[in-house]
Every structure is written in structure tokens, then in C-alpha cells.
């Protein structure tokens, strides 16, 4: 097998990982540790790749210990490098795994200065992934809408394109420390769950809004009506500008916002 690999030009080993930060970091560790040469390896996400000729496919399962080793390496380079990689890993782009791998390779050899090399396509690709994820996260900090359920839990449902829960949950933990709340990502089927005066946790789950426990409280319905009334009366009809409004509040974010409830 070794001889065949040597004579086949363009041989590639593809590491296939699950779409999670731990899965991706494990694949980075495995690709580096196998020492095949960075040009001869590629990282792909499960279900997001096409088979290639002369390529060997290796399935990589998430490994906490390997993930922690990669994280320590990134943080030794700089906290900025680690933050950029983490944010980029939250993207939904299909090519993110391979882009992040080659960025990490460059960062290890370049050091903290790698973040200043935006003229390098390897750096720019990951920088753009991170930037888009954070832009979406910042929007959800503004557009998350909670409703109080009958069991007094504050519940919010969002539909983000990227995995933004881990980026926005600390914000709400800080501001709603004394409340029990859940932010449910209906796209990725996961939830940030916070118990009063404790730390929030990320849970893989699917929540059915048909459950009786998810019914909103009577008091919440009263405040909902007041909020809708405020929203619809404060606007000046003659100064409505839908295009301008859409620039600040894209249609994608409105589906779970009370003000734009389609039942109204």
C-alpha cells in the first residue's frame, strides 16, 4: 500500500468528522499526528463531501482528550487565534473543516502574527467564517424573544443558520441569572438550558411546542398583547420604509419574533 501511495500522484487522505467543535478538533489532531504532509490530507464533514479518486477516507470520532490538546496549542499561540477558530467552527459552510485545518497549520508555524495576514487566502477564509458567525450571533442578541410558560420558565425559539447558541447563551446567563430559561434552536435541534443561579448547559434535544408544559402563562399573553399594541402604534405610517427596515431586521429573523407573528 505504501508503494502504491508513493507512485500515485495526487494521493489524498480525507478525514471525515462530525459537524461539531469536538469532532473537528479531533480530526485536526488526527490529520497532523499521522504525518502524511499537510498537502496530502483534507478534512470533510460527514455527509457534506463527494468521493474522490485516489483518496483514502478515514472516519474520525470525537475525542475529548485530543480536542483539549488542540485547544491548548491554539491558546499557546494566542487567545485571538483560538477565538477565531472556535467561531469559524460554528459556521454552517461545508468547506469549513478543511479551511480551519490549514489555518491552524499556518498559525502554528507563524504564531500570533497570523491574525494580521489577511492578504493570505488561508487566513481570510477563516476570518470571514468567524465574522459571519458573529454577525449572526449579534443579531440574535437583539432579536431573541422570550415568553413565560405556565411552569414559569422563560422560553425562546430561534432558527439560526450557524451554531450560535454557545455564543449567545453567556449573554443571557449574565442578564437573566435569577431566571429559569431555555433558548431552543429549532434548526439544529439543540437548546441552551439555564437553571436559576446556575450555569447554562447545551442539550441536544427536540422540543415539541404541542406539549402541554410549553403553554404560555395568562400573564405572558397579556404582556404579549401590550407589546404588539405598542409595536403597531408607535410606527408612523407615512414614514414606513420596508427596505430600510429589512436592512436592520432581515426576514430570516422574523419568523420567531412576536412583532411579526404571522397569525396577526
PDB file of C-alpha atoms in Angstrom:
ATOM      1  CA  UNK A   1       0.000   0.000   0.000  1.00  0.00           C
ATOM      2  CA  UNK A   2       2.851   2.381   0.832  1.00  0.00           C
ATOM      3  CA  UNK A   3       4.440   1.872  -2.601  1.00  0.00           C
ATOM      4  CA  UNK A   4       1.150   2.457  -4.381  1.00  0.00           C
ATOM      5  CA  UNK A   5       0.642   5.696  -2.471  1.00  0.00           C
ATOM      6  CA  UNK A   6       4.107   6.808  -3.442  1.00  0.00           C
ATOM      7  CA  UNK A   7       3.605   6.357  -7.180  1.00  0.00           C
ATOM      8  CA  UNK A   8       0.051   7.706  -7.402  1.00  0.00           C
ATOM      9  CA  UNK A   9       0.294  11.382  -7.963  1.00  0.00           C
ATOM     10  CA  UNK A  10      -2.280  13.359  -6.031  1.00  0.00           C
ATOM     11  CA  UNK A  11      -2.908  10.726  -3.335  1.00  0.00           C
ATOM     12  CA  UNK A  12      -5.035  12.187  -0.565  1.00  0.00           C
ATOM     13  CA  UNK A  13      -6.206  11.011   2.840  1.00  0.00           C
ATOM     14  CA  UNK A  14      -9.553  12.513   3.800  1.00  0.00           C
ATOM     15  CA  UNK A  15     -10.515  12.715   7.472  1.00  0.00           C
ATOM     16  CA  UNK A  16     -14.296  12.706   7.869  1.00  0.00           C
ATOM     17  CA  UNK A  17     -15.655  14.173  11.104  1.00  0.00           C
ATOM     18  CA  UNK A  18     -18.988  15.123  12.611  1.00  0.00           C
ATOM     19  CA  UNK A  19     -20.109  18.726  12.460  1.00  0.00           C
ATOM     20  CA  UNK A  20     -19.169  19.724  15.998  1.00  0.00           C
ATOM     21  CA  UNK A  21     -16.263  21.591  17.549  1.00  0.00           C
ATOM     22  CA  UNK A  22     -15.008  18.441  19.283  1.00  0.00           C
ATOM     23  CA  UNK A  23     -15.347  16.394  16.105  1.00  0.00           C
ATOM     24  CA  UNK A  24     -13.491  18.977  14.054  1.00  0.00           C
ATOM     25  CA  UNK A  25     -10.656  19.422  16.552  1.00  0.00           C
ATOM     26  CA  UNK A  26     -10.231  15.640  16.784  1.00  0.00           C
ATOM     27  CA  UNK A  27      -9.885  15.486  13.001  1.00  0.00           C
ATOM     28  CA  UNK A  28      -7.285  18.272  13.114  1.00  0.00           C
ATOM     29  CA  UNK A  29      -5.295  16.307  15.699  1.00  0.00           C
ATOM     30  CA  UNK A  30      -5.511  13.055  13.703  1.00  0.00           C
ATOM     31  CA  UNK A  31      -4.527  14.684  10.400  1.00  0.00           C
ATOM     32  CA  UNK A  32      -1.475  16.301  11.997  1.00  0.00           C
ATOM     33  CA  UNK A  33      -0.437  13.247  14.023  1.00  0.00           C
ATOM     34  CA  UNK A  34      -0.415  10.905  11.009  1.00  0.00           C
ATOM     35  CA  UNK A  35       2.390  12.989   9.438  1.00  0.00           C
ATOM     36  CA  UNK A  36       1.387  12.453   5.808  1.00  0.00           C
ATOM     37  CA  UNK A  37       2.204  16.040   4.879  1.00  0.00           C
ATOM     38  CA  UNK A  38      -0.335  18.841   5.110  1.00  0.00           C
ATOM     39  CA  UNK A  39      -0.792  18.933   1.323  1.00  0.00           C
ATOM     40  CA  UNK A  40      -1.788  15.274   1.324  1.00  0.00           C
ATOM     41  CA  UNK A  41      -4.644  15.492   3.821  1.00  0.00           C
ATOM     42  CA  UNK A  42      -8.085  17.012   3.722  1.00  0.00           C
ATOM     43  CA  UNK A  43     -10.846  17.407   6.306  1.00  0.00           C
ATOM     44  CA  UNK A  44     -14.518  16.930   5.423  1.00  0.00           C
ATOM     45  CA  UNK A  45     -17.769  16.964   7.367  1.00  0.00           C
ATOM     46  CA  UNK A  46     -19.965  13.882   7.483  1.00  0.00           C
ATOM     47  CA  UNK A  47     -22.500  13.906   4.652  1.00  0.00           C
ATOM     48  CA  UNK A  48     -21.020  17.028   3.050  1.00  0.00           C
ATOM     49  CA  UNK A  49     -18.449  15.622   0.614  1.00  0.00           C
ATOM     50  CA  UNK A  50     -18.146  13.860  -2.756  1.00  0.00           C
ATOM     51  CA  UNK A  51     -15.926  10.812  -3.180  1.00  0.00           C
ATOM     52  CA  UNK A  52     -12.615  11.400  -4.981  1.00  0.00           C
ATOM     53  CA  UNK A  53     -10.351   9.059  -6.928  1.00  0.00           C
ATOM     54  CA  UNK A  54      -7.089   8.025  -5.263  1.00  0.00           C
ATOM     55  CA  UNK A  55      -8.345   9.184  -1.859  1.00  0.00           C
ATOM     56  CA  UNK A  56      -8.444   7.181   1.353  1.00  0.00           C
ATOM     57  CA  UNK A  57     -11.315   8.044   3.692  1.00  0.00           C
ATOM     58  CA  UNK A  58     -10.863   7.819   7.450  1.00  0.00           C
ATOM     59  CA  UNK A  59     -13.784   8.301   9.820  1.00  0.00           C
ATOM     60  CA  UNK A  60     -12.839  10.257  12.940  1.00  0.00           C
ATOM     61  CA  UNK A  61     -14.892  10.036  16.120  1.00  0.00           C
ATOM     62  CA  UNK A  62     -14.880  12.925  18.616  1.00  0.00           C
ATOM     63  CA  UNK A  63     -12.250  12.541  21.313  1.00  0.00           C
ATOM     64  CA  UNK A  64     -12.223  14.890  24.304  1.00  0.00           C
ATOM     65  CA  UNK A  65      -8.542  14.403  25.123  1.00  0.00           C
ATOM     66  CA  UNK A  66      -7.398  15.123  21.555  1.00  0.00           C
ATOM     67  CA  UNK A  67      -9.688  18.132  21.410  1.00  0.00           C
ATOM     68  CA  UNK A  68      -8.188  19.572  24.590  1.00  0.00           C
ATOM     69  CA  UNK A  69      -4.668  19.127  23.206  1.00  0.00           C
ATOM     70  CA  UNK A  70      -5.544  21.125  20.090  1.00  0.00           C
ATOM     71  CA  UNK A  71      -7.217  23.812  22.215  1.00  0.00           C
ATOM     72  CA  UNK A  72      -4.109  24.133  24.396  1.00  0.00           C
ATOM     73  CA  UNK A  73      -1.961  24.506  21.286  1.00  0.00           C
ATOM     74  CA  UNK A  74      -4.218  27.228  19.891  1.00  0.00           C
ATOM     75  CA  UNK A  75      -4.271  29.141  23.171  1.00  0.00           C
ATOM     76  CA  UNK A  76      -0.480  28.984  23.402  1.00  0.00           C
ATOM     77  CA  UNK A  77      -0.363  30.774  20.054  1.00  0.00           C
ATOM     78  CA  UNK A  78      -2.878  33.389  21.222  1.00  0.00           C
ATOM     79  CA  UNK A  79      -6.375  33.662  22.625  1.00  0.00           C
ATOM     80  CA  UNK A  80      -7.341  35.569  19.473  1.00  0.00           C
ATOM     81  CA  UNK A  81      -6.372  32.611  17.289  1.00  0.00           C
ATOM     82  CA  UNK A  82      -8.398  30.198  19.429  1.00  0.00           C
ATOM     83  CA  UNK A  83     -11.439  32.506  19.407  1.00  0.00           C
ATOM     84  CA  UNK A  84     -11.289  32.876  15.635  1.00  0.00           C
ATOM     85  CA  UNK A  85     -11.080  29.102  15.141  1.00  0.00           C
ATOM     86  CA  UNK A  86     -13.939  28.440  17.570  1.00  0.00           C
ATOM     87  CA  UNK A  87     -16.221  30.968  15.900  1.00  0.00           C
ATOM     88  CA  UNK A  88     -15.368  29.672  12.438  1.00  0.00           C
ATOM     89  CA  UNK A  89     -16.193  26.140  13.603  1.00  0.00           C
ATOM     90  CA  UNK A  90     -19.739  27.331  14.415  1.00  0.00           C
ATOM     91  CA  UNK A  91     -20.308  28.141  10.724  1.00  0.00           C
ATOM     92  CA  UNK A  92     -22.552  26.022   8.505  1.00  0.00           C
ATOM     93  CA  UNK A  93     -20.243  26.269   5.479  1.00  0.00           C
ATOM     94  CA  UNK A  94     -19.432  22.839   4.024  1.00  0.00           C
ATOM     95  CA  UNK A  95     -15.740  23.607   3.479  1.00  0.00           C
ATOM     96  CA  UNK A  96     -15.071  24.934   6.978  1.00  0.00           C
ATOM     97  CA  UNK A  97     -13.256  21.848   8.297  1.00  0.00           C
ATOM     98  CA  UNK A  98     -10.515  21.941   5.671  1.00  0.00           C
ATOM     99  CA  UNK A  99     -10.198  25.733   5.840  1.00  0.00           C
ATOM    100  CA  UNK A 100      -9.788  25.636   9.610  1.00  0.00           C
ATOM    101  CA  UNK A 101      -7.205  22.853   9.428  1.00  0.00           C
ATOM    102  CA  UNK A 102      -4.923  24.742   7.050  1.00  0.00           C
ATOM    103  CA  UNK A 103      -5.367  27.928   9.077  1.00  0.00           C
ATOM    104  CA  UNK A 104      -4.227  26.081  12.212  1.00  0.00           C
ATOM    105  CA  UNK A 105      -1.198  24.711  10.341  1.00  0.00           C
ATOM    106  CA  UNK A 106      -0.254  28.237   9.295  1.00  0.00           C
ATOM    107  CA  UNK A 107      -0.885  29.606  12.799  1.00  0.00           C
ATOM    108  CA  UNK A 108       1.410  27.014  14.410  1.00  0.00           C
ATOM    109  CA  UNK A 109       4.298  27.985  12.130  1.00  0.00           C
ATOM    110  CA  UNK A 110       3.575  31.735  12.045  1.00  0.00           C
ATOM    111  CA  UNK A 111       2.495  32.471  15.616  1.00  0.00           C
ATOM    112  CA  UNK A 112       0.181  35.293  16.794  1.00  0.00           C
ATOM    113  CA  UNK A 113       1.098  37.385  13.753  1.00  0.00           C
ATOM    114  CA  UNK A 114      -1.066  35.081  11.621  1.00  0.00           C
ATOM    115  CA  UNK A 115      -4.132  37.189  12.503  1.00  0.00           C
ATOM    116  CA  UNK A 116      -2.579  40.155  10.700  1.00  0.00           C
ATOM    117  CA  UNK A 117      -2.063  38.258   7.438  1.00  0.00           C
ATOM    118  CA  UNK A 118      -5.490  38.949   5.945  1.00  0.00           C
ATOM    119  CA  UNK A 119      -3.931  39.090   2.498  1.00  0.00           C
ATOM    120  CA  UNK A 120      -3.330  35.348   2.787  1.00  0.00           C
ATOM    121  CA  UNK A 121      -6.392  33.437   1.474  1.00  0.00           C
ATOM    122  CA  UNK A 122      -5.979  30.781   4.187  1.00  0.00           C
ATOM    123  CA  UNK A 123      -6.322  33.422   6.905  1.00  0.00           C
ATOM    124  CA  UNK A 124      -9.010  35.408   5.120  1.00  0.00           C
ATOM    125  CA  UNK A 125     -11.202  32.330   4.628  1.00  0.00           C
ATOM    126  CA  UNK A 126     -11.327  31.551   8.351  1.00  0.00           C
ATOM    127  CA  UNK A 127     -11.605  35.230   9.311  1.00  0.00           C
ATOM    128  CA  UNK A 128     -14.677  35.542   7.066  1.00  0.00           C
ATOM    129  CA  UNK A 129     -16.259  32.400   8.522  1.00  0.00           C
ATOM    130  CA  UNK A 130     -15.799  33.776  12.047  1.00  0.00           C
ATOM    131  CA  UNK A 131     -17.048  37.224  11.073  1.00  0.00           C
ATOM    132  CA  UNK A 132     -20.270  35.901   9.519  1.00  0.00           C
ATOM    133  CA  UNK A 133     -20.996  33.720  12.540  1.00  0.00           C
ATOM    134  CA  UNK A 134     -20.512  36.634  14.939  1.00  0.00           C
ATOM    135  CA  UNK A 135     -22.675  38.923  12.813  1.00  0.00           C
ATOM    136  CA  UNK A 136     -25.488  36.402  13.113  1.00  0.00           C
ATOM    137  CA  UNK A 137     -24.896  35.937  16.840  1.00  0.00           C
ATOM    138  CA  UNK A 138     -25.034  39.701  17.433  1.00  0.00           C
ATOM    139  CA  UNK A 139     -28.361  39.887  15.635  1.00  0.00           C
ATOM    140  CA  UNK A 140     -29.825  37.194  17.855  1.00  0.00           C
ATOM    141  CA  UNK A 141     -28.707  39.084  20.949  1.00  0.00           C
ATOM    142  CA  UNK A 142     -31.159  41.739  19.783  1.00  0.00           C
ATOM    143  CA  UNK A 143     -33.901  39.581  18.315  1.00  0.00           C
ATOM    144  CA  UNK A 144     -34.369  36.762  20.855  1.00  0.00           C
ATOM    145  CA  UNK A 145     -37.910  36.943  22.278  1.00  0.00           C
ATOM    146  CA  UNK A 146     -38.802  35.096  25.490  1.00  0.00           C
ATOM    147  CA  UNK A 147     -42.272  34.016  26.544  1.00  0.00           C
ATOM    148  CA  UNK A 148     -43.194  32.915  30.036  1.00  0.00           C
ATOM    149  CA  UNK A 149     -44.679  29.429  30.176  1.00  0.00           C
ATOM    150  CA  UNK A 150     -47.195  28.129  32.694  1.00  0.00           C
ATOM    151  CA  UNK A 151     -44.357  26.487  34.629  1.00  0.00           C
ATOM    152  CA  UNK A 152     -42.670  29.940  34.900  1.00  0.00           C
ATOM    153  CA  UNK A 153     -39.808  29.004  32.556  1.00  0.00           C
ATOM    154  CA  UNK A 154     -38.781  31.662  30.043  1.00  0.00           C
ATOM    155  CA  UNK A 155     -38.752  30.053  26.609  1.00  0.00           C
ATOM    156  CA  UNK A 156     -37.428  31.304  23.273  1.00  0.00           C
ATOM    157  CA  UNK A 157     -37.273  29.604  19.900  1.00  0.00           C
ATOM    158  CA  UNK A 158     -34.744  30.669  17.249  1.00  0.00           C
ATOM    159  CA  UNK A 159     -33.820  29.463  13.773  1.00  0.00           C
ATOM    160  CA  UNK A 160     -30.164  30.397  13.172  1.00  0.00           C
ATOM    161  CA  UNK A 161     -28.130  29.336  10.157  1.00  0.00           C
ATOM    162  CA  UNK A 162     -24.970  28.869  12.250  1.00  0.00           C
ATOM    163  CA  UNK A 163     -24.446  27.236  15.640  1.00  0.00           C
ATOM    164  CA  UNK A 164     -24.845  30.438  17.665  1.00  0.00           C
ATOM    165  CA  UNK A 165     -26.232  29.054  20.938  1.00  0.00           C
ATOM    166  CA  UNK A 166     -22.845  28.805  22.658  1.00  0.00           C
ATOM    167  CA  UNK A 167     -22.082  32.373  21.580  1.00  0.00           C
ATOM    168  CA  UNK A 168     -25.301  33.999  22.822  1.00  0.00           C
ATOM    169  CA  UNK A 169     -26.108  31.904  25.923  1.00  0.00           C
ATOM    170  CA  UNK A 170     -23.445  33.592  28.146  1.00  0.00           C
ATOM    171  CA  UNK A 171     -25.064  36.968  27.396  1.00  0.00           C
ATOM    172  CA  UNK A 172     -28.460  35.839  28.681  1.00  0.00           C
ATOM    173  CA  UNK A 173     -26.941  33.948  31.616  1.00  0.00           C
ATOM    174  CA  UNK A 174     -25.352  37.195  32.753  1.00  0.00           C
ATOM    175  CA  UNK A 175     -28.582  39.189  32.422  1.00  0.00           C
ATOM    176  CA  UNK A 176     -31.100  36.547  33.499  1.00  0.00           C
ATOM    177  CA  UNK A 177     -29.109  34.777  36.208  1.00  0.00           C
ATOM    178  CA  UNK A 178     -32.134  34.614  38.535  1.00  0.00           C
ATOM    179  CA  UNK A 179     -34.443  33.011  35.956  1.00  0.00           C
ATOM    180  CA  UNK A 180     -35.041  29.549  34.559  1.00  0.00           C
ATOM    181  CA  UNK A 181     -34.852  29.835  30.782  1.00  0.00           C
ATOM    182  CA  UNK A 182     -34.465  27.846  27.580  1.00  0.00           C
ATOM    183  CA  UNK A 183     -33.330  29.039  24.153  1.00  0.00           C
ATOM    184  CA  UNK A 184     -34.222  26.384  21.605  1.00  0.00           C
ATOM    185  CA  UNK A 185     -32.505  26.169  18.205  1.00  0.00           C
ATOM    186  CA  UNK A 186     -35.145  24.532  16.026  1.00  0.00           C
ATOM    187  CA  UNK A 187     -32.774  24.203  13.042  1.00  0.00           C
ATOM    188  CA  UNK A 188     -30.021  22.234  14.784  1.00  0.00           C
ATOM    189  CA  UNK A 189     -32.298  20.578  17.398  1.00  0.00           C
ATOM    190  CA  UNK A 190     -30.412  21.761  20.471  1.00  0.00           C
ATOM    191  CA  UNK A 191     -31.132  24.021  23.407  1.00  0.00           C
ATOM    192  CA  UNK A 192     -29.299  26.249  25.863  1.00  0.00           C
ATOM    193  CA  UNK A 193     -30.846  25.458  29.247  1.00  0.00           C
ATOM    194  CA  UNK A 194     -30.324  27.651  32.311  1.00  0.00           C
ATOM    195  CA  UNK A 195     -31.377  26.817  35.855  1.00  0.00           C
ATOM    196  CA  UNK A 196     -31.816  29.733  38.253  1.00  0.00           C
ATOM    197  CA  UNK A 197     -28.485  30.899  39.733  1.00  0.00           C
ATOM    198  CA  UNK A 198     -26.528  28.135  37.980  1.00  0.00           C
ATOM    199  CA  UNK A 199     -24.509  27.807  34.776  1.00  0.00           C
ATOM    200  CA  UNK A 200     -26.250  27.197  31.469  1.00  0.00           C
ATOM    201  CA  UNK A 201     -25.819  23.892  29.626  1.00  0.00           C
ATOM    202  CA  UNK A 202     -26.084  22.830  25.986  1.00  0.00           C
ATOM    203  CA  UNK A 203     -28.506  19.964  25.366  1.00  0.00           C
ATOM    204  CA  UNK A 204     -29.207  18.005  22.181  1.00  0.00           C
ATOM    205  CA  UNK A 205     -32.981  17.727  22.098  1.00  0.00           C
ATOM    206  CA  UNK A 206     -36.092  18.246  20.025  1.00  0.00           C
ATOM    207  CA  UNK A 207     -38.833  20.261  21.671  1.00  0.00           C
ATOM    208  CA  UNK A 208     -42.413  19.910  20.524  1.00  0.00           C
ATOM    209  CA  UNK A 209     -44.400  23.066  21.115  1.00  0.00           C
ATOM    210  CA  UNK A 210     -47.510  20.912  21.281  1.00  0.00           C
ATOM    211  CA  UNK A 211     -46.537  19.702  24.749  1.00  0.00           C
ATOM    212  CA  UNK A 212     -48.874  20.937  27.456  1.00  0.00           C
ATOM    213  CA  UNK A 213     -45.861  22.010  29.546  1.00  0.00           C
ATOM    214  CA  UNK A 214     -44.954  24.558  26.861  1.00  0.00           C
ATOM    215  CA  UNK A 215     -48.200  26.534  27.167  1.00  0.00           C
ATOM    216  CA  UNK A 216     -47.668  30.199  27.835  1.00  0.00           C
ATOM    217  CA  UNK A 217     -48.950  31.773  31.035  1.00  0.00           C
ATOM    218  CA  UNK A 218     -52.009  34.017  31.116  1.00  0.00           C
ATOM    219  CA  UNK A 219     -49.866  36.903  32.353  1.00  0.00           C
ATOM    220  CA  UNK A 220     -47.474  36.411  29.434  1.00  0.00           C
ATOM    221  CA  UNK A 221     -50.369  36.612  26.953  1.00  0.00           C
ATOM    222  CA  UNK A 222     -51.377  39.933  28.497  1.00  0.00           C
ATOM    223  CA  UNK A 223     -47.895  41.386  28.040  1.00  0.00           C
ATOM    224  CA  UNK A 224     -47.714  39.968  24.524  1.00  0.00           C
ATOM    225  CA  UNK A 225     -50.817  41.908  23.575  1.00  0.00           C
ATOM    226  CA  UNK A 226     -49.410  45.087  25.137  1.00  0.00           C
ATOM    227  CA  UNK A 227     -46.139  44.666  23.244  1.00  0.00           C
ATOM    228  CA  UNK A 228     -47.925  44.098  19.926  1.00  0.00           C
ATOM    229  CA  UNK A 229     -50.096  47.144  20.538  1.00  0.00           C
ATOM    230  CA  UNK A 230     -47.019  49.240  21.284  1.00  0.00           C
ATOM    231  CA  UNK A 231     -45.181  47.968  18.218  1.00  0.00           C
ATOM    232  CA  UNK A 232     -48.041  48.662  15.816  1.00  0.00           C
ATOM    233  CA  UNK A 233     -48.976  52.082  17.231  1.00  0.00           C
ATOM    234  CA  UNK A 234     -45.520  53.600  17.646  1.00  0.00           C
ATOM    235  CA  UNK A 235     -44.812  53.403  13.925  1.00  0.00           C
ATOM    236  CA  UNK A 236     -45.564  56.384  11.717  1.00  0.00           C
ATOM    237  CA  UNK A 237     -47.483  55.223   8.651  1.00  0.00           C
ATOM    238  CA  UNK A 238     -46.164  57.996   6.401  1.00  0.00           C
ATOM    239  CA  UNK A 239     -42.567  57.116   7.234  1.00  0.00           C
ATOM    240  CA  UNK A 240     -42.708  53.365   6.707  1.00  0.00           C
ATOM    241  CA  UNK A 241     -39.708  52.095   4.750  1.00  0.00           C
ATOM    242  CA  UNK A 242     -39.783  48.274   4.374  1.00  0.00           C
ATOM    243  CA  UNK A 243     -36.431  48.116   2.523  1.00  0.00           C
ATOM    244  CA  UNK A 244     -34.655  50.090   5.214  1.00  0.00           C
ATOM    245  CA  UNK A 245     -36.293  48.001   7.928  1.00  0.00           C
ATOM    246  CA  UNK A 246     -35.175  44.813   6.200  1.00  0.00           C
ATOM    247  CA  UNK A 247     -31.551  46.004   6.211  1.00  0.00           C
ATOM    248  CA  UNK A 248     -31.662  46.174  10.006  1.00  0.00           C
ATOM    249  CA  UNK A 249     -34.012  43.219  10.522  1.00  0.00           C
ATOM    250  CA  UNK A 250     -33.775  40.622   7.705  1.00  0.00           C
ATOM    251  CA  UNK A 251     -36.811  38.441   7.015  1.00  0.00           C
ATOM    252  CA  UNK A 252     -34.938  35.335   8.185  1.00  0.00           C
ATOM    253  CA  UNK A 253     -35.004  36.532  11.812  1.00  0.00           C
ATOM    254  CA  UNK A 254     -38.683  37.475  11.948  1.00  0.00           C
ATOM    255  CA  UNK A 255     -40.283  34.035  11.989  1.00  0.00           C
ATOM    256  CA  UNK A 256     -39.966  33.684  15.774  1.00  0.00           C
ATOM    257  CA  UNK A 257     -40.418  37.342  16.692  1.00  0.00           C
ATOM    258  CA  UNK A 258     -43.670  38.301  18.375  1.00  0.00           C
ATOM    259  CA  UNK A 259     -43.948  41.596  16.480  1.00  0.00           C
ATOM    260  CA  UNK A 260     -44.054  39.762  13.163  1.00  0.00           C
ATOM    261  CA  UNK A 261     -46.340  36.918  14.245  1.00  0.00           C
ATOM    262  CA  UNK A 262     -47.946  35.677  11.026  1.00  0.00           C
ATOM    263  CA  UNK A 263     -51.156  34.977  12.885  1.00  0.00           C
ATOM    264  CA  UNK A 264     -51.701  38.651  13.433  1.00  0.00           C
TER     265      UNK A 264
END
